[in-house]
């Protein structure tokens, strides 16, 4: 595949993934709203805690192996089918290990029996999703993530239908966990069918070479440490809340987490094809490497800015409309968590850049910094301000971590990677729009504020020539007579 073809394929993959993530996020939101309204505040907190804990299991189930294997799967070698099969088998073993660790954490941690039982049921998601993620890596290696996007949309529809059925006939905590398991079953089967039909290049051979696992694991050690620390950093706040506060607080905090995760899904969709291109361009085509990084920085900056200012204006009515008046106290934390998620998208892009460069020690050091900051700030602020303190700790960590990540990237061998002036200008615009929201919230309708601040961000993006906003700069061509 030529560079031009890769760019077109990456754009197509990004668009398909973004559309899929929007659909999936919308359907997932529908399911979350149903569950939150059907369960008590404590049960909703337990539900949210269990899935937050399972998200932490990526420390074990991912290990960064996907990034290591990606480069090998992009090549058509005689042993590529065997590499694919061995990789899928390894991820399956890691999924089982993650399941056992999750159960051990809640059992040995002295959590209530309801939480232990919920973890045993919901933990099946980890067992199924881990080999499913391996199939996604196979599709990513050939820039065929559109297949994965379609499969995720179909699986999410199935989950929503099962959630509605549970709410109608058996609105209990353990029953509400089953739709998530069913989703992973459907998703795994759809991806497996596509891979067997050659959507990801040569289909896996079915031959598992356990000796290949050692090479994969050894190569992934730096990634394992770095990604593991980043994963811990993203969910350690829930663990702190579970020990220093109540499940009701976790439930309120999780409202904001769901908004932030929705933005995170969009960010992942934008960035997933980028890593493939960066790996292919490094180190032989540095000009293309630089252009791609600058392009995606602009795109992520615009998307994150729009999400922050748009959500800031509509947070109060949106939370009440979706989850009910009893969750209105979650609004401030939700606004902060969405802001943190927007910043985290830039951090994730910086992480991908360092991965493509092979600068493993650099992002491990940044990850250590982020985890230490998160733990310290959360331990200090949660006793003072409960779940809102956890949200403040998250934003402070995201800001410092993003700055550290891009400082490391900028110190690398490729100059001019970061458009500092553009990013700084957009940060000022976003801060101004947020201030406008806060000052005028009692004087202007929320819809007026949302439209006004969104237009301001779009105009700023157009003036700065950010990808996605350039359409505002184009003048319609004159009709020929």
GROMACS .gro file of C-alpha atoms in nm:
model
  481
    1UNK     CA    1   0.000   0.000   0.000
    2UNK     CA    2   0.146   0.337  -0.103
    3UNK     CA    3   0.165   0.639   0.128
    4UNK     CA    4  -0.125   0.807  -0.051
    5UNK     CA    5  -0.333   0.491  -0.028
    6UNK     CA    6  -0.253   0.462   0.342
    7UNK     CA    7  -0.364   0.820   0.401
    8UNK     CA    8  -0.693   0.756   0.223
    9UNK     CA    9  -0.744   0.430   0.411
   10UNK     CA   10  -0.662   0.598   0.741
   11UNK     CA   11  -0.912   0.875   0.674
   12UNK     CA   12  -1.176   0.618   0.580
   13UNK     CA   13  -1.101   0.415   0.893
   14UNK     CA   14  -1.114   0.723   1.116
   15UNK     CA   15  -1.447   0.834   0.972
   16UNK     CA   16  -1.598   0.487   1.006
   17UNK     CA   17  -1.468   0.451   1.359
   18UNK     CA   18  -1.593   0.793   1.464
   19UNK     CA   19  -1.939   0.724   1.322
   20UNK     CA   20  -1.938   0.381   1.486
   21UNK     CA   21  -1.826   0.525   1.819
   22UNK     CA   22  -2.101   0.787   1.805
   23UNK     CA   23  -2.359   0.516   1.741
   24UNK     CA   24  -2.208   0.284   2.004
   25UNK     CA   25  -2.180   0.565   2.258
   26UNK     CA   26  -2.541   0.666   2.197
   27UNK     CA   27  -2.665   0.310   2.239
   28UNK     CA   28  -2.443   0.258   2.544
   29UNK     CA   29  -2.581   0.578   2.690
   30UNK     CA   30  -2.930   0.445   2.643
   31UNK     CA   31  -2.833   0.132   2.832
   32UNK     CA   32  -2.663   0.328   3.110
   33UNK     CA   33  -2.965   0.552   3.155
   34UNK     CA   34  -3.193   0.250   3.185
   35UNK     CA   35  -2.967   0.081   3.440
   36UNK     CA   36  -2.911   0.400   3.645
   37UNK     CA   37  -3.284   0.469   3.665
   38UNK     CA   38  -3.374   0.108   3.749
   39UNK     CA   39  -3.120   0.047   4.027
   40UNK     CA   40  -3.084   0.214   4.363
   41UNK     CA   41  -2.804   0.467   4.412
   42UNK     CA   42  -2.591   0.210   4.596
   43UNK     CA   43  -2.649  -0.062   4.335
   44UNK     CA   44  -2.565   0.182   4.055
   45UNK     CA   45  -2.243   0.263   4.239
   46UNK     CA   46  -2.162  -0.108   4.268
   47UNK     CA   47  -2.240  -0.160   3.899
   48UNK     CA   48  -2.007   0.127   3.804
   49UNK     CA   49  -1.733   0.013   4.039
   50UNK     CA   50  -1.730  -0.340   3.899
   51UNK     CA   51  -1.687  -0.224   3.540
   52UNK     CA   52  -1.429   0.031   3.648
   53UNK     CA   53  -1.232  -0.247   3.818
   54UNK     CA   54  -1.259  -0.465   3.508
   55UNK     CA   55  -1.121  -0.177   3.304
   56UNK     CA   56  -0.813  -0.192   3.525
   57UNK     CA   57  -0.754  -0.549   3.415
   58UNK     CA   58  -0.616  -0.413   3.087
   59UNK     CA   59  -0.292  -0.388   3.284
   60UNK     CA   60  -0.280  -0.767   3.261
   61UNK     CA   61  -0.473  -0.841   2.943
   62UNK     CA   62  -0.312  -0.585   2.711
   63UNK     CA   63   0.055  -0.563   2.810
   64UNK     CA   64   0.119  -0.353   2.499
   65UNK     CA   65   0.167  -0.667   2.294
   66UNK     CA   66  -0.067  -0.537   2.025
   67UNK     CA   67   0.169  -0.252   1.946
   68UNK     CA   68   0.463  -0.490   1.925
   69UNK     CA   69   0.288  -0.745   1.704
   70UNK     CA   70   0.135  -0.476   1.482
   71UNK     CA   71   0.457  -0.421   1.289
   72UNK     CA   72   0.492  -0.794   1.217
   73UNK     CA   73   0.132  -0.836   1.108
   74UNK     CA   74   0.167  -0.552   0.856
   75UNK     CA   75   0.411  -0.767   0.658
   76UNK     CA   76   0.310  -1.056   0.432
   77UNK     CA   77   0.556  -1.316   0.553
   78UNK     CA   78   0.525  -1.692   0.542
   79UNK     CA   79   0.482  -1.711   0.919
   80UNK     CA   80   0.228  -1.426   0.950
   81UNK     CA   81  -0.069  -1.666   0.997
   82UNK     CA   82   0.122  -1.848   1.274
   83UNK     CA   83   0.211  -1.517   1.441
   84UNK     CA   84  -0.156  -1.416   1.433
   85UNK     CA   85  -0.272  -1.745   1.584
   86UNK     CA   86  -0.010  -1.740   1.856
   87UNK     CA   87  -0.098  -1.379   1.939
   88UNK     CA   88  -0.470  -1.456   1.971
   89UNK     CA   89  -0.395  -1.756   2.194
   90UNK     CA   90  -0.169  -1.549   2.420
   91UNK     CA   91  -0.434  -1.279   2.459
   92UNK     CA   92  -0.689  -1.547   2.546
   93UNK     CA   93  -0.467  -1.678   2.827
   94UNK     CA   94  -0.414  -1.323   2.952
   95UNK     CA   95  -0.791  -1.266   2.952
   96UNK     CA   96  -0.843  -1.565   3.179
   97UNK     CA   97  -0.566  -1.438   3.407
   98UNK     CA   98  -0.727  -1.095   3.424
   99UNK     CA   99  -1.060  -1.251   3.520
  100UNK     CA  100  -0.904  -1.441   3.810
  101UNK     CA  101  -0.718  -1.134   3.932
  102UNK     CA  102  -1.037  -0.923   3.931
  103UNK     CA  103  -1.218  -1.178   4.145
  104UNK     CA  104  -0.920  -1.201   4.380
  105UNK     CA  105  -0.914  -0.821   4.425
  106UNK     CA  106  -1.275  -0.794   4.540
  107UNK     CA  107  -1.264  -1.113   4.746
  108UNK     CA  108  -0.940  -1.037   4.929
  109UNK     CA  109  -1.022  -0.666   4.945
  110UNK     CA  110  -1.318  -0.734   5.172
  111UNK     CA  111  -1.585  -0.597   4.938
  112UNK     CA  112  -1.952  -0.691   4.992
  113UNK     CA  113  -2.075  -1.025   4.863
  114UNK     CA  114  -2.290  -0.849   4.604
  115UNK     CA  115  -1.980  -0.691   4.454
  116UNK     CA  116  -1.792  -1.022   4.449
  117UNK     CA  117  -2.081  -1.197   4.272
  118UNK     CA  118  -2.119  -0.908   4.026
  119UNK     CA  119  -1.748  -0.923   3.945
  120UNK     CA  120  -1.767  -1.299   3.881
  121UNK     CA  121  -2.048  -1.246   3.630
  122UNK     CA  122  -1.932  -0.924   3.463
  123UNK     CA  123  -1.571  -1.049   3.457
  124UNK     CA  124  -1.665  -1.277   3.168
  125UNK     CA  125  -1.646  -0.958   2.961
  126UNK     CA  126  -1.268  -0.960   3.014
  127UNK     CA  127  -1.240  -1.324   2.910
  128UNK     CA  128  -1.423  -1.257   2.584
  129UNK     CA  129  -1.302  -0.906   2.503
  130UNK     CA  130  -0.931  -0.987   2.529
  131UNK     CA  131  -0.912  -1.225   2.229
  132UNK     CA  132  -1.161  -0.992   2.057
  133UNK     CA  133  -0.913  -0.707   2.096
  134UNK     CA  134  -0.648  -0.929   1.941
  135UNK     CA  135  -0.869  -0.965   1.633
  136UNK     CA  136  -0.902  -0.585   1.625
  137UNK     CA  137  -0.523  -0.556   1.609
  138UNK     CA  138  -0.523  -0.792   1.310
  139UNK     CA  139  -0.777  -0.569   1.136
  140UNK     CA  140  -0.583  -0.257   1.234
  141UNK     CA  141  -0.266  -0.395   1.074
  142UNK     CA  142  -0.442  -0.382   0.735
  143UNK     CA  143  -0.635  -0.061   0.806
  144UNK     CA  144  -0.963  -0.255   0.798
  145UNK     CA  145  -1.106  -0.110   1.115
  146UNK     CA  146  -1.430  -0.035   0.932
  147UNK     CA  147  -1.511  -0.404   0.983
  148UNK     CA  148  -1.455  -0.369   1.357
  149UNK     CA  149  -1.662  -0.050   1.364
  150UNK     CA  150  -1.962  -0.221   1.205
  151UNK     CA  151  -1.931  -0.521   1.438
  152UNK     CA  152  -1.926  -0.294   1.744
  153UNK     CA  153  -2.239  -0.114   1.632
  154UNK     CA  154  -2.427  -0.442   1.581
  155UNK     CA  155  -2.309  -0.581   1.916
  156UNK     CA  156  -2.413  -0.263   2.096
  157UNK     CA  157  -2.765  -0.289   1.952
  158UNK     CA  158  -2.784  -0.642   2.092
  159UNK     CA  159  -2.668  -0.519   2.433
  160UNK     CA  160  -2.925  -0.240   2.442
  161UNK     CA  161  -3.205  -0.479   2.350
  162UNK     CA  162  -3.096  -0.717   2.627
  163UNK     CA  163  -3.078  -0.427   2.875
  164UNK     CA  164  -3.432  -0.319   2.790
  165UNK     CA  165  -3.548  -0.679   2.840
  166UNK     CA  166  -3.375  -0.694   3.178
  167UNK     CA  167  -3.537  -0.367   3.288
  168UNK     CA  168  -3.881  -0.495   3.190
  169UNK     CA  169  -3.864  -0.847   3.329
  170UNK     CA  170  -3.580  -0.873   3.586
  171UNK     CA  171  -3.443  -0.533   3.701
  172UNK     CA  172  -3.174  -0.671   3.930
  173UNK     CA  173  -2.802  -0.592   3.952
  174UNK     CA  174  -2.674  -0.933   3.842
  175UNK     CA  175  -2.917  -0.951   3.552
  176UNK     CA  176  -2.811  -0.607   3.426
  177UNK     CA  177  -2.455  -0.741   3.395
  178UNK     CA  178  -2.550  -1.009   3.142
  179UNK     CA  179  -2.612  -0.776   2.842
  180UNK     CA  180  -2.247  -0.665   2.852
  181UNK     CA  181  -2.137  -1.029   2.837
  182UNK     CA  182  -2.374  -1.095   2.547
  183UNK     CA  183  -2.230  -0.795   2.363
  184UNK     CA  184  -1.879  -0.939   2.380
  185UNK     CA  185  -2.000  -1.278   2.256
  186UNK     CA  186  -2.160  -1.119   1.949
  187UNK     CA  187  -1.862  -0.892   1.887
  188UNK     CA  188  -1.613  -1.176   1.911
  189UNK     CA  189  -1.810  -1.392   1.667
  190UNK     CA  190  -1.847  -1.111   1.412
  191UNK     CA  191  -1.477  -1.021   1.420
  192UNK     CA  192  -1.375  -1.385   1.402
  193UNK     CA  193  -1.595  -1.437   1.097
  194UNK     CA  194  -1.441  -1.135   0.921
  195UNK     CA  195  -1.083  -1.239   1.001
  196UNK     CA  196  -1.142  -1.595   0.879
  197UNK     CA  197  -1.268  -1.450   0.550
  198UNK     CA  198  -0.940  -1.263   0.500
  199UNK     CA  199  -1.041  -0.912   0.608
  200UNK     CA  200  -0.714  -0.886   0.806
  201UNK     CA  201  -0.485  -1.040   0.547
  202UNK     CA  202  -0.385  -1.407   0.562
  203UNK     CA  203  -0.622  -1.576   0.809
  204UNK     CA  204  -0.471  -1.717   1.130
  205UNK     CA  205  -0.342  -2.067   1.070
  206UNK     CA  206  -0.477  -2.214   1.393
  207UNK     CA  207  -0.124  -2.324   1.482
  208UNK     CA  208  -0.014  -2.193   1.821
  209UNK     CA  209   0.357  -2.165   1.892
  210UNK     CA  210   0.397  -2.101   2.262
  211UNK     CA  211   0.765  -2.021   2.204
  212UNK     CA  212   0.656  -1.708   2.018
  213UNK     CA  213   0.492  -1.579   2.334
  214UNK     CA  214   0.826  -1.522   2.501
  215UNK     CA  215   0.947  -1.295   2.220
  216UNK     CA  216   0.618  -1.103   2.221
  217UNK     CA  217   0.628  -1.056   2.598
  218UNK     CA  218   0.997  -0.959   2.608
  219UNK     CA  219   0.954  -0.703   2.329
  220UNK     CA  220   0.648  -0.564   2.504
  221UNK     CA  221   0.808  -0.517   2.849
  222UNK     CA  222   0.854  -0.138   2.815
  223UNK     CA  223   0.505  -0.104   2.670
  224UNK     CA  224   0.369  -0.326   2.944
  225UNK     CA  225   0.505  -0.101   3.215
  226UNK     CA  226   0.405   0.223   3.045
  227UNK     CA  227   0.054   0.121   2.939
  228UNK     CA  228  -0.007  -0.055   3.268
  229UNK     CA  229   0.073   0.263   3.457
  230UNK     CA  230  -0.152   0.468   3.228
  231UNK     CA  231  -0.437   0.221   3.283
  232UNK     CA  232  -0.392   0.230   3.659
  233UNK     CA  233  -0.389   0.608   3.647
  234UNK     CA  234  -0.721   0.616   3.461
  235UNK     CA  235  -0.911   0.403   3.714
  236UNK     CA  236  -0.728   0.432   4.046
  237UNK     CA  237  -0.968   0.710   4.145
  238UNK     CA  238  -1.252   0.457   4.165
  239UNK     CA  239  -1.049   0.234   4.395
  240UNK     CA  240  -0.971   0.529   4.623
  241UNK     CA  241  -1.337   0.632   4.629
  242UNK     CA  242  -1.442   0.277   4.711
  243UNK     CA  243  -1.223   0.280   5.023
  244UNK     CA  244  -1.251   0.645   5.135
  245UNK     CA  245  -1.611   0.716   5.037
  246UNK     CA  246  -1.940   0.539   4.960
  247UNK     CA  247  -2.083   0.352   4.663
  248UNK     CA  248  -2.332   0.640   4.628
  249UNK     CA  249  -2.039   0.874   4.562
  250UNK     CA  250  -1.899   0.629   4.310
  251UNK     CA  251  -2.237   0.631   4.137
  252UNK     CA  252  -2.239   1.011   4.110
  253UNK     CA  253  -1.879   1.017   3.996
  254UNK     CA  254  -1.949   0.752   3.737
  255UNK     CA  255  -2.204   0.976   3.566
  256UNK     CA  256  -1.918   1.205   3.473
  257UNK     CA  257  -1.697   0.909   3.387
  258UNK     CA  258  -1.950   0.799   3.127
  259UNK     CA  259  -1.946   1.137   2.956
  260UNK     CA  260  -1.567   1.137   2.963
  261UNK     CA  261  -1.548   0.781   2.832
  262UNK     CA  262  -1.775   0.875   2.541
  263UNK     CA  263  -1.527   1.144   2.440
  264UNK     CA  264  -1.245   0.897   2.495
  265UNK     CA  265  -1.407   0.657   2.249
  266UNK     CA  266  -1.413   0.929   1.985
  267UNK     CA  267  -1.048   1.005   2.057
  268UNK     CA  268  -0.954   0.639   2.020
  269UNK     CA  269  -1.139   0.624   1.690
  270UNK     CA  270  -0.946   0.925   1.559
  271UNK     CA  271  -0.611   0.791   1.675
  272UNK     CA  272  -0.633   0.417   1.603
  273UNK     CA  273  -0.540   0.439   1.231
  274UNK     CA  274  -0.272   0.698   1.310
  275UNK     CA  275  -0.043   0.454   1.491
  276UNK     CA  276  -0.035   0.226   1.187
  277UNK     CA  277   0.075   0.513   0.963
  278UNK     CA  278   0.332   0.645   1.211
  279UNK     CA  279   0.486   0.300   1.253
  280UNK     CA  280   0.509   0.270   0.873
  281UNK     CA  281   0.663   0.616   0.827
  282UNK     CA  282   0.926   0.589   1.103
  283UNK     CA  283   1.216   0.641   1.048
  284UNK     CA  284   1.238   0.643   0.667
  285UNK     CA  285   0.983   0.917   0.590
  286UNK     CA  286   1.020   1.181   0.859
  287UNK     CA  287   0.842   1.452   0.659
  288UNK     CA  288   0.532   1.236   0.635
  289UNK     CA  289   0.570   1.144   1.003
  290UNK     CA  290   0.580   1.512   1.100
  291UNK     CA  291   0.288   1.611   0.877
  292UNK     CA  292   0.069   1.331   1.010
  293UNK     CA  293   0.142   1.419   1.373
  294UNK     CA  294   0.069   1.790   1.320
  295UNK     CA  295  -0.249   1.707   1.128
  296UNK     CA  296  -0.385   1.480   1.402
  297UNK     CA  297  -0.290   1.728   1.676
  298UNK     CA  298  -0.504   1.988   1.501
  299UNK     CA  299  -0.793   1.748   1.456
  300UNK     CA  300  -0.786   1.623   1.816
  301UNK     CA  301  -0.755   1.979   1.948
  302UNK     CA  302  -1.064   2.090   1.756
  303UNK     CA  303  -1.273   1.787   1.857
  304UNK     CA  304  -1.173   1.816   2.222
  305UNK     CA  305  -1.241   2.190   2.229
  306UNK     CA  306  -1.588   2.146   2.080
  307UNK     CA  307  -1.669   1.870   2.328
  308UNK     CA  308  -1.563   2.076   2.630
  309UNK     CA  309  -1.744   2.400   2.546
  310UNK     CA  310  -2.053   2.224   2.417
  311UNK     CA  311  -2.088   1.999   2.720
  312UNK     CA  312  -2.007   2.273   2.969
  313UNK     CA  313  -2.315   2.469   2.861
  314UNK     CA  314  -2.558   2.176   2.854
  315UNK     CA  315  -2.428   1.964   3.143
  316UNK     CA  316  -2.701   2.052   3.397
  317UNK     CA  317  -3.008   1.989   3.181
  318UNK     CA  318  -2.845   1.692   3.007
  319UNK     CA  319  -2.764   1.506   3.330
  320UNK     CA  320  -3.113   1.566   3.466
  321UNK     CA  321  -3.277   1.465   3.138
  322UNK     CA  322  -3.079   1.144   3.101
  323UNK     CA  323  -3.035   1.021   3.457
  324UNK     CA  324  -3.291   1.207   3.663
  325UNK     CA  325  -3.285   1.488   3.918
  326UNK     CA  326  -3.123   1.270   4.186
  327UNK     CA  327  -2.797   1.279   3.986
  328UNK     CA  328  -2.781   1.658   3.934
  329UNK     CA  329  -2.505   1.678   4.197
  330UNK     CA  330  -2.278   1.500   3.948
  331UNK     CA  331  -2.277   1.793   3.702
  332UNK     CA  332  -1.966   1.979   3.819
  333UNK     CA  333  -1.759   1.662   3.835
  334UNK     CA  334  -1.886   1.560   3.491
  335UNK     CA  335  -1.774   1.892   3.339
  336UNK     CA  336  -1.427   1.850   3.487
  337UNK     CA  337  -1.399   1.489   3.373
  338UNK     CA  338  -1.491   1.582   3.015
  339UNK     CA  339  -1.226   1.853   3.023
  340UNK     CA  340  -0.976   1.596   3.145
  341UNK     CA  341  -1.079   1.353   2.869
  342UNK     CA  342  -1.018   1.620   2.603
  343UNK     CA  343  -0.669   1.681   2.738
  344UNK     CA  344  -0.609   1.306   2.765
  345UNK     CA  345  -0.670   1.268   2.390
  346UNK     CA  346  -0.362   1.479   2.324
  347UNK     CA  347  -0.170   1.277   2.581
  348UNK     CA  348  -0.270   0.955   2.407
  349UNK     CA  349  -0.153   1.093   2.075
  350UNK     CA  350   0.183   1.180   2.232
  351UNK     CA  351   0.203   0.825   2.366
  352UNK     CA  352   0.145   0.686   2.015
  353UNK     CA  353   0.416   0.913   1.876
  354UNK     CA  354   0.668   0.787   2.131
  355UNK     CA  355   0.564   0.428   2.060
  356UNK     CA  356   0.619   0.475   1.688
  357UNK     CA  357   0.960   0.625   1.760
  358UNK     CA  358   1.051   0.333   1.986
  359UNK     CA  359   1.118   0.568   2.279
  360UNK     CA  360   0.992   0.324   2.540
  361UNK     CA  361   1.176   0.456   2.842
  362UNK     CA  362   1.046   0.806   2.780
  363UNK     CA  363   0.677   0.727   2.807
  364UNK     CA  364   0.736   0.490   3.099
  365UNK     CA  365   0.887   0.782   3.290
  366UNK     CA  366   0.588   1.001   3.202
  367UNK     CA  367   0.349   0.725   3.307
  368UNK     CA  368   0.520   0.691   3.646
  369UNK     CA  369   0.482   1.066   3.695
  370UNK     CA  370   0.113   1.052   3.604
  371UNK     CA  371   0.034   0.763   3.836
  372UNK     CA  372   0.213   0.921   4.132
  373UNK     CA  373   0.034   1.252   4.076
  374UNK     CA  374  -0.304   1.080   4.046
  375UNK     CA  375  -0.266   0.876   4.363
  376UNK     CA  376  -0.132   1.164   4.573
  377UNK     CA  377  -0.386   1.421   4.454
  378UNK     CA  378  -0.677   1.179   4.485
  379UNK     CA  379  -0.580   1.073   4.837
  380UNK     CA  380  -0.557   1.440   4.939
  381UNK     CA  381  -0.867   1.575   4.765
  382UNK     CA  382  -1.122   1.293   4.810
  383UNK     CA  383  -1.142   1.334   5.192
  384UNK     CA  384  -1.186   1.708   5.137
  385UNK     CA  385  -1.435   1.717   4.851
  386UNK     CA  386  -1.551   1.356   4.790
  387UNK     CA  387  -1.602   1.263   4.425
  388UNK     CA  388  -1.563   1.624   4.311
  389UNK     CA  389  -1.217   1.619   4.466
  390UNK     CA  390  -1.139   1.311   4.257
  391UNK     CA  391  -1.248   1.502   3.944
  392UNK     CA  392  -1.024   1.798   4.030
  393UNK     CA  393  -0.733   1.560   4.090
  394UNK     CA  394  -0.794   1.403   3.750
  395UNK     CA  395  -0.789   1.734   3.563
  396UNK     CA  396  -0.472   1.853   3.737
  397UNK     CA  397  -0.303   1.525   3.653
  398UNK     CA  398  -0.419   1.538   3.290
  399UNK     CA  399  -0.281   1.889   3.242
  400UNK     CA  400   0.059   1.810   3.393
  401UNK     CA  401   0.082   1.474   3.219
  402UNK     CA  402  -0.002   1.618   2.876
  403UNK     CA  403   0.257   1.891   2.917
  404UNK     CA  404   0.520   1.638   3.023
  405UNK     CA  405   0.435   1.401   2.737
  406UNK     CA  406   0.470   1.661   2.465
  407UNK     CA  407   0.780   1.811   2.622
  408UNK     CA  408   0.937   1.466   2.585
  409UNK     CA  409   0.811   1.434   2.226
  410UNK     CA  410   0.946   1.778   2.137
  411UNK     CA  411   1.289   1.684   2.274
  412UNK     CA  412   1.314   1.396   2.027
  413UNK     CA  413   1.500   1.377   1.697
  414UNK     CA  414   1.216   1.523   1.485
  415UNK     CA  415   1.177   1.899   1.508
  416UNK     CA  416   0.858   2.094   1.449
  417UNK     CA  417   0.623   1.816   1.555
  418UNK     CA  418   0.411   2.027   1.788
  419UNK     CA  419   0.219   2.339   1.675
  420UNK     CA  420   0.250   2.501   2.017
  421UNK     CA  421   0.097   2.834   1.913
  422UNK     CA  422  -0.211   2.667   1.767
  423UNK     CA  423  -0.275   2.449   2.069
  424UNK     CA  424  -0.214   2.740   2.308
  425UNK     CA  425  -0.453   2.965   2.119
  426UNK     CA  426  -0.728   2.704   2.127
  427UNK     CA  427  -0.672   2.656   2.501
  428UNK     CA  428  -0.730   3.029   2.554
  429UNK     CA  429  -1.045   3.015   2.340
  430UNK     CA  430  -1.182   2.720   2.537
  431UNK     CA  431  -1.104   2.887   2.872
  432UNK     CA  432  -1.282   3.203   2.754
  433UNK     CA  433  -1.590   3.006   2.646
  434UNK     CA  434  -1.603   2.821   2.978
  435UNK     CA  435  -1.577   3.152   3.164
  436UNK     CA  436  -1.860   3.289   2.949
  437UNK     CA  437  -2.072   2.986   3.037
  438UNK     CA  438  -2.011   3.032   3.408
  439UNK     CA  439  -2.076   3.409   3.407
  440UNK     CA  440  -2.384   3.404   3.184
  441UNK     CA  441  -2.547   3.079   3.299
  442UNK     CA  442  -2.810   3.266   3.502
  443UNK     CA  443  -2.873   3.530   3.235
  444UNK     CA  444  -2.891   3.337   2.907
  445UNK     CA  445  -3.061   3.009   2.813
  446UNK     CA  446  -2.826   2.711   2.805
  447UNK     CA  447  -2.904   2.646   2.439
  448UNK     CA  448  -2.796   2.999   2.341
  449UNK     CA  449  -2.471   2.958   2.534
  450UNK     CA  450  -2.404   2.618   2.377
  451UNK     CA  451  -2.453   2.747   2.023
  452UNK     CA  452  -2.255   3.067   2.082
  453UNK     CA  453  -1.952   2.897   2.237
  454UNK     CA  454  -1.953   2.621   1.973
  455UNK     CA  455  -1.953   2.879   1.694
  456UNK     CA  456  -1.666   3.066   1.860
  457UNK     CA  457  -1.457   2.747   1.873
  458UNK     CA  458  -1.535   2.666   1.510
  459UNK     CA  459  -1.439   3.017   1.397
  460UNK     CA  460  -1.114   2.995   1.592
  461UNK     CA  461  -1.044   2.657   1.436
  462UNK     CA  462  -1.110   2.794   1.088
  463UNK     CA  463  -0.877   3.089   1.142
  464UNK     CA  464  -0.607   2.851   1.267
  465UNK     CA  465  -0.671   2.617   0.970
  466UNK     CA  466  -0.743   2.317   1.192
  467UNK     CA  467  -0.851   1.998   1.011
  468UNK     CA  468  -1.228   1.972   1.011
  469UNK     CA  469  -1.287   2.346   1.050
  470UNK     CA  470  -1.137   2.451   0.717
  471UNK     CA  471  -1.477   2.418   0.547
  472UNK     CA  472  -1.576   2.744   0.717
  473UNK     CA  473  -1.297   2.920   0.529
  474UNK     CA  474  -1.398   2.800   0.185
  475UNK     CA  475  -1.592   3.032  -0.035
  476UNK     CA  476  -1.849   2.888  -0.270
  477UNK     CA  477  -1.729   2.885  -0.627
  478UNK     CA  478  -1.893   3.130  -0.865
  479UNK     CA  479  -2.137   2.986  -1.108
  480UNK     CA  480  -2.024   2.992  -1.466
  481UNK     CA  481  -2.242   3.171  -1.716
   0.00000   0.00000   0.00000
